[in-house]
Short mmCIF file of C-alpha atoms in Angstrom, two decimals:
data_model
loop_
_atom_site.label_atom_id
_atom_site.label_comp_id
_atom_site.label_asym_id
_atom_site.label_seq_id
_atom_site.Cartn_x
_atom_site.Cartn_y
_atom_site.Cartn_z
CA UNK B 1 77.40 54.90 -56.77
CA UNK B 2 77.80 57.35 -53.94
CA UNK B 3 78.06 54.46 -51.48
CA UNK B 4 80.88 52.89 -53.54
CA UNK B 5 82.78 56.19 -53.65
CA UNK B 6 82.30 56.64 -49.93
CA UNK B 7 83.54 53.10 -49.27
CA UNK B 8 86.62 53.67 -51.41
CA UNK B 9 87.34 56.95 -49.64
CA UNK B 10 86.92 55.30 -46.24
CA UNK B 11 89.22 52.44 -47.29
CA UNK B 12 91.81 54.95 -48.52
CA UNK B 13 91.66 56.89 -45.24
CA UNK B 14 92.03 53.67 -43.24
CA UNK B 15 95.07 52.64 -45.32
CA UNK B 16 96.62 56.11 -44.93
CA UNK B 17 95.98 56.04 -41.18
CA UNK B 18 97.51 52.57 -40.93
CA UNK B 19 100.59 53.63 -42.88
CA UNK B 20 101.04 56.75 -40.76
CA UNK B 21 100.72 54.70 -37.57
CA UNK B 22 103.27 52.22 -38.93
CA UNK B 23 105.72 54.99 -39.84
CA UNK B 24 105.19 56.59 -36.43
CA UNK B 25 105.88 53.31 -34.66
CA UNK B 26 108.95 52.73 -36.84
CA UNK B 27 110.17 56.28 -36.09
CA UNK B 28 109.69 55.72 -32.36
CA UNK B 29 111.58 52.43 -32.61
CA UNK B 30 114.49 54.16 -34.35
CA UNK B 31 114.51 56.91 -31.75
CA UNK B 32 114.63 54.36 -28.94
CA UNK B 33 117.60 52.59 -30.54
CA UNK B 34 119.42 55.69 -31.71
CA UNK B 35 120.03 59.10 -30.07
CA UNK B 36 121.55 61.97 -32.03
CA UNK B 37 122.73 65.39 -30.83
CA UNK B 38 124.14 68.52 -32.47
CA UNK B 39 126.99 69.85 -30.29
CA UNK B 40 128.02 73.50 -29.92
CA UNK B 41 131.03 74.33 -27.73
CA UNK B 42 132.80 77.50 -26.67
CA UNK B 43 135.30 78.35 -23.97
CA UNK B 44 138.13 80.49 -22.71
CA UNK B 45 141.55 79.73 -21.33
CA UNK B 46 145.24 79.99 -22.09
CA UNK B 47 147.82 78.65 -24.51
CA UNK B 48 151.36 77.85 -23.38
CA UNK B 49 154.02 77.19 -26.00
CA UNK B 50 157.73 76.34 -26.08
CA UNK B 51 159.41 76.55 -29.47
CA UNK B 52 163.14 76.40 -28.93
CA UNK B 53 163.91 77.05 -32.58
CA UNK B 54 162.82 80.67 -32.19
CA UNK B 55 162.56 81.62 -28.49
CA UNK B 56 164.55 79.93 -25.69
CA UNK B 57 161.71 80.27 -23.13
CA UNK B 58 158.01 79.50 -22.73
CA UNK B 59 155.49 82.02 -23.99
CA UNK B 60 151.71 82.10 -24.23
CA UNK B 61 148.49 84.04 -24.11
CA UNK B 62 144.69 83.92 -24.06
CA UNK B 63 142.94 81.16 -26.04
CA UNK B 64 139.29 81.14 -27.17
CA UNK B 65 138.00 77.86 -28.70
CA UNK B 66 134.77 77.54 -30.70
CA UNK B 67 133.53 74.18 -31.96
CA UNK B 68 130.66 72.39 -33.67
CA UNK B 69 130.00 68.67 -34.08
CA UNK B 70 127.62 65.82 -33.40
CA UNK B 71 127.15 62.86 -31.07
CA UNK B 72 125.45 59.61 -32.09
CA UNK B 73 124.61 56.83 -29.62
CA UNK B 74 122.93 53.45 -30.12
CA UNK B 75 122.88 50.41 -27.90
CA UNK B 76 126.38 50.41 -26.32
CA UNK B 77 128.11 52.39 -29.09
CA UNK B 78 129.05 56.06 -29.12
CA UNK B 79 130.38 58.16 -32.04
CA UNK B 80 131.46 61.75 -31.60
CA UNK B 81 132.83 64.28 -34.10
CA UNK B 82 133.99 67.85 -33.43
CA UNK B 83 135.58 70.53 -35.58
CA UNK B 84 137.17 73.34 -33.57
CA UNK B 85 138.74 76.72 -34.26
CA UNK B 86 141.03 78.18 -31.58
CA UNK B 87 142.09 81.83 -31.64
CA UNK B 88 145.00 82.71 -29.36
CA UNK B 89 146.35 86.17 -28.56
CA UNK B 90 150.02 85.79 -27.60
CA UNK B 91 151.06 88.30 -24.95
CA UNK B 92 154.86 88.28 -24.84
CA UNK B 93 156.18 88.51 -27.49
CA UNK B 94 153.11 90.01 -29.15
CA UNK B 95 151.44 87.88 -31.82
CA UNK B 96 148.58 85.52 -32.56
CA UNK B 97 147.91 81.87 -33.32
CA UNK B 98 145.05 80.47 -35.41
CA UNK B 99 144.53 76.75 -34.89
CA UNK B 100 142.15 74.21 -36.41
CA UNK B 101 141.37 70.84 -34.87
CA UNK B 102 139.18 67.97 -36.13
CA UNK B 103 138.48 64.90 -33.99
CA UNK B 104 136.49 61.70 -34.62
CA UNK B 105 136.11 59.02 -31.94
CA UNK B 106 134.30 55.72 -31.50
CA UNK B 107 133.59 54.38 -27.99
CA UNK B 108 132.05 51.15 -26.72
CA UNK B 109 130.36 50.86 -23.34
CA UNK B 110 132.10 48.22 -21.22
CA UNK B 111 129.37 48.36 -18.53
CA UNK B 112 125.68 47.86 -19.16
CA UNK B 113 124.00 51.26 -18.52
CA UNK B 114 120.92 49.72 -16.90
CA UNK B 115 122.89 47.87 -14.24
CA UNK B 116 124.78 50.72 -12.59
CA UNK B 117 125.08 54.46 -12.30
CA UNK B 118 128.71 54.04 -13.35
CA UNK B 119 129.67 54.05 -17.02
CA UNK B 120 132.97 53.16 -18.63
CA UNK B 121 133.71 53.55 -22.35
CA UNK B 122 136.78 52.49 -24.26
CA UNK B 123 137.57 53.20 -27.89
CA UNK B 124 139.73 54.76 -30.59
CA UNK B 125 140.04 58.15 -32.23
CA UNK B 126 141.53 60.01 -35.17
CA UNK B 127 142.61 63.64 -34.88
CA UNK B 128 144.18 66.33 -37.02
CA UNK B 129 145.57 69.62 -35.69
CA UNK B 130 147.09 72.55 -37.59
CA UNK B 131 148.14 76.04 -36.58
CA UNK B 132 149.33 79.22 -38.29
CA UNK B 133 151.39 81.28 -35.86
CA UNK B 134 152.41 84.91 -36.40
CA UNK B 135 154.91 86.74 -34.15
CA UNK B 136 156.23 89.78 -36.12
CA UNK B 137 159.13 90.53 -33.75
CA UNK B 138 160.81 87.26 -34.78
CA UNK B 139 161.42 88.65 -38.29
CA UNK B 140 162.50 85.76 -40.54
CA UNK B 141 160.74 83.32 -38.17
CA UNK B 142 157.69 85.55 -37.74
CA UNK B 143 155.25 83.07 -39.31
CA UNK B 144 155.10 79.29 -39.21
CA UNK B 145 152.76 76.42 -39.96
CA UNK B 146 152.73 73.30 -37.75
CA UNK B 147 150.49 70.26 -37.99
CA UNK B 148 149.89 66.95 -36.20
CA UNK B 149 147.88 63.97 -37.40
CA UNK B 150 147.50 60.90 -35.21
CA UNK B 151 145.42 57.93 -34.10
CA UNK B 152 144.96 56.98 -30.45
CA UNK B 153 142.88 55.41 -27.70
CA UNK B 154 140.13 57.00 -25.61
CA UNK B 155 138.99 56.00 -22.11
CA UNK B 156 136.00 57.64 -20.43
CA UNK B 157 134.56 57.16 -16.94
CA UNK B 158 131.23 58.70 -15.88
CA UNK B 159 128.91 58.60 -12.87
CA UNK B 160 125.21 59.56 -12.81
CA UNK B 161 123.68 61.27 -9.76
CA UNK B 162 120.83 63.60 -8.83
CA UNK B 163 118.14 60.98 -9.49
CA UNK B 164 114.42 61.71 -9.24
CA UNK B 165 112.45 59.90 -6.53
CA UNK B 166 111.26 57.21 -8.92
CA UNK B 167 114.81 56.96 -10.38
CA UNK B 168 113.42 57.44 -13.86
CA UNK B 169 115.76 60.35 -14.59
CA UNK B 170 119.15 61.60 -13.38
CA UNK B 171 119.93 65.30 -13.58
CA UNK B 172 123.74 65.24 -13.35
CA UNK B 173 126.65 63.23 -14.74
CA UNK B 174 130.28 63.66 -13.68
CA UNK B 175 132.87 62.48 -16.20
CA UNK B 176 136.59 62.15 -16.88
CA UNK B 177 138.04 61.38 -20.30
CA UNK B 178 141.61 60.57 -21.30
CA UNK B 179 142.69 60.67 -24.95
CA UNK B 180 146.13 59.25 -25.60
CA UNK B 181 147.57 59.56 -29.15
CA UNK B 182 149.52 56.42 -29.98
CA UNK B 183 151.24 57.29 -33.26
CA UNK B 184 151.12 60.01 -35.87
CA UNK B 185 152.87 62.30 -38.32
CA UNK B 186 154.24 65.75 -37.48
CA UNK B 187 155.12 68.62 -39.82
CA UNK B 188 157.25 71.36 -38.25
CA UNK B 189 159.32 74.26 -39.62
CA UNK B 190 163.11 74.38 -39.32
CA UNK B 191 165.20 77.37 -38.24
CA UNK B 192 164.61 79.62 -41.27
CA UNK B 193 160.89 79.26 -40.92
CA UNK B 194 159.68 81.76 -43.09
CA UNK B 195 160.18 84.33 -45.54
CA UNK B 196 163.05 84.24 -47.99
CA UNK B 197 163.07 87.69 -49.65
CA UNK B 198 164.19 86.06 -52.91
CA UNK B 199 161.02 83.98 -52.96
CA UNK B 200 157.81 85.87 -53.74
CA UNK B 201 155.57 83.15 -52.30
CA UNK B 202 155.38 83.28 -48.51
CA UNK B 203 153.33 80.08 -48.37
CA UNK B 204 155.86 78.21 -50.50
CA UNK B 205 158.66 79.44 -48.23
CA UNK B 206 156.88 78.23 -45.11
CA UNK B 207 155.98 74.78 -46.41
CA UNK B 208 159.22 74.10 -48.27
CA UNK B 209 161.28 74.32 -45.08
CA UNK B 210 159.04 72.10 -42.97
CA UNK B 211 160.44 68.84 -41.67
CA UNK B 212 158.11 65.83 -41.51
CA UNK B 213 158.58 62.84 -39.24
CA UNK B 214 156.79 59.94 -37.54
CA UNK B 215 156.08 60.34 -33.80
CA UNK B 216 155.08 57.88 -31.07
CA UNK B 217 152.96 59.36 -28.24
CA UNK B 218 152.85 62.98 -29.48
CA UNK B 219 150.81 64.24 -26.51
CA UNK B 220 147.68 63.74 -24.41
CA UNK B 221 144.26 65.26 -23.74
CA UNK B 222 142.18 65.19 -20.55
CA UNK B 223 138.61 66.40 -19.95
CA UNK B 224 137.02 66.70 -16.50
CA UNK B 225 133.52 68.06 -16.01
CA UNK B 226 129.80 67.91 -15.20
CA UNK B 227 126.78 67.43 -17.48
CA UNK B 228 123.24 68.66 -16.79
CA UNK B 229 120.74 66.22 -18.33
CA UNK B 230 117.46 67.94 -19.18
CA UNK B 231 114.20 65.99 -19.42
CA UNK B 232 113.79 66.83 -23.11
CA UNK B 233 117.05 65.01 -23.91
CA UNK B 234 119.21 68.13 -24.30
CA UNK B 235 122.45 68.35 -22.33
CA UNK B 236 124.67 71.15 -21.03
CA UNK B 237 128.27 70.38 -20.02
CA UNK B 238 130.85 72.43 -18.18
CA UNK B 239 134.35 70.96 -18.28
CA UNK B 240 138.05 71.71 -17.99
CA UNK B 241 140.27 70.55 -20.84
CA UNK B 242 144.05 70.15 -21.01
CA UNK B 243 145.27 69.49 -24.55
CA UNK B 244 149.01 68.89 -25.01
CA UNK B 245 151.09 68.23 -28.15
CA UNK B 246 154.85 67.78 -28.47
CA UNK B 247 157.47 66.82 -31.05
CA UNK B 248 159.43 65.08 -28.30
CA UNK B 249 162.67 66.28 -29.83
CA UNK B 250 165.58 67.88 -28.01
CA UNK B 251 167.43 71.09 -28.66
CA UNK B 252 166.38 73.57 -31.32
CA UNK B 253 163.66 71.32 -32.74
CA UNK B 254 161.77 70.97 -29.47
CA UNK B 255 158.15 72.10 -29.69
CA UNK B 256 155.52 71.87 -26.95
CA UNK B 257 152.04 73.36 -27.03
CA UNK B 258 149.33 73.12 -24.35
CA UNK B 259 145.82 74.55 -24.10
CA UNK B 260 144.19 74.99 -20.69
CA UNK B 261 140.53 75.87 -21.25
CA UNK B 262 137.20 75.93 -19.42
CA UNK B 263 134.46 74.97 -21.89
CA UNK B 264 130.68 75.14 -22.09
CA UNK B 265 128.99 72.64 -24.40
CA UNK B 266 125.36 72.58 -25.55
CA UNK B 267 123.97 69.31 -26.95
CA UNK B 268 120.66 69.62 -28.80
CA UNK B 269 118.88 66.30 -29.26
CA UNK B 270 117.21 65.72 -32.62
#
């Protein structure tokens, strides 16, 4: 009886061990085919704006972006998502700008990674940007809400260097990325942006006077930087970003906004 129980227990342990080894092998297989990172980004720079409906000259200030997102790679495919909050302190005239940006992109590797240190990705993206600007000295135009939503193309070129002697690992990657919005929708305030004293709802006043229109090529974004590739799969990137949006209109409805920021990104591999 004891021998039978012992045999059953041994059989159970062997089955459990086999299942655990199978799950481990399956997990390793998934990890080899799929790499996933959590991305944290912060930076500092400047915002430059031209809004002819309120001020007939360029103005700007200090911008501080903070973002969180993820990166997913498998085979020759690359998906990246980032949500970003940008706080800007406008210097002259005094005010502030609170902006929110969400970006999702899909890239495909046009060069096989194993054949060259050079990498080239091409793909598409979707992006939404909105800002709430407050400049008290402008009185009836002291607050405004602007938003852009667009789809576009993304091109990225990268080069690996700093290889180990056995070329099993490269420590550095230099990269340049161009994001070009193709078409989108813009919502912008008109002259009497803001507060009508007869209307008790400030939000209703802001949104009711916004004009909405379709826009071709509403801007561009460029990223240029370096990535440190750690042996544990984590990455640290330092890059300069220029992010530009425009209504493309002339006269009083002209609006241009550009961020110039130096960013530090931490990618934690899971």
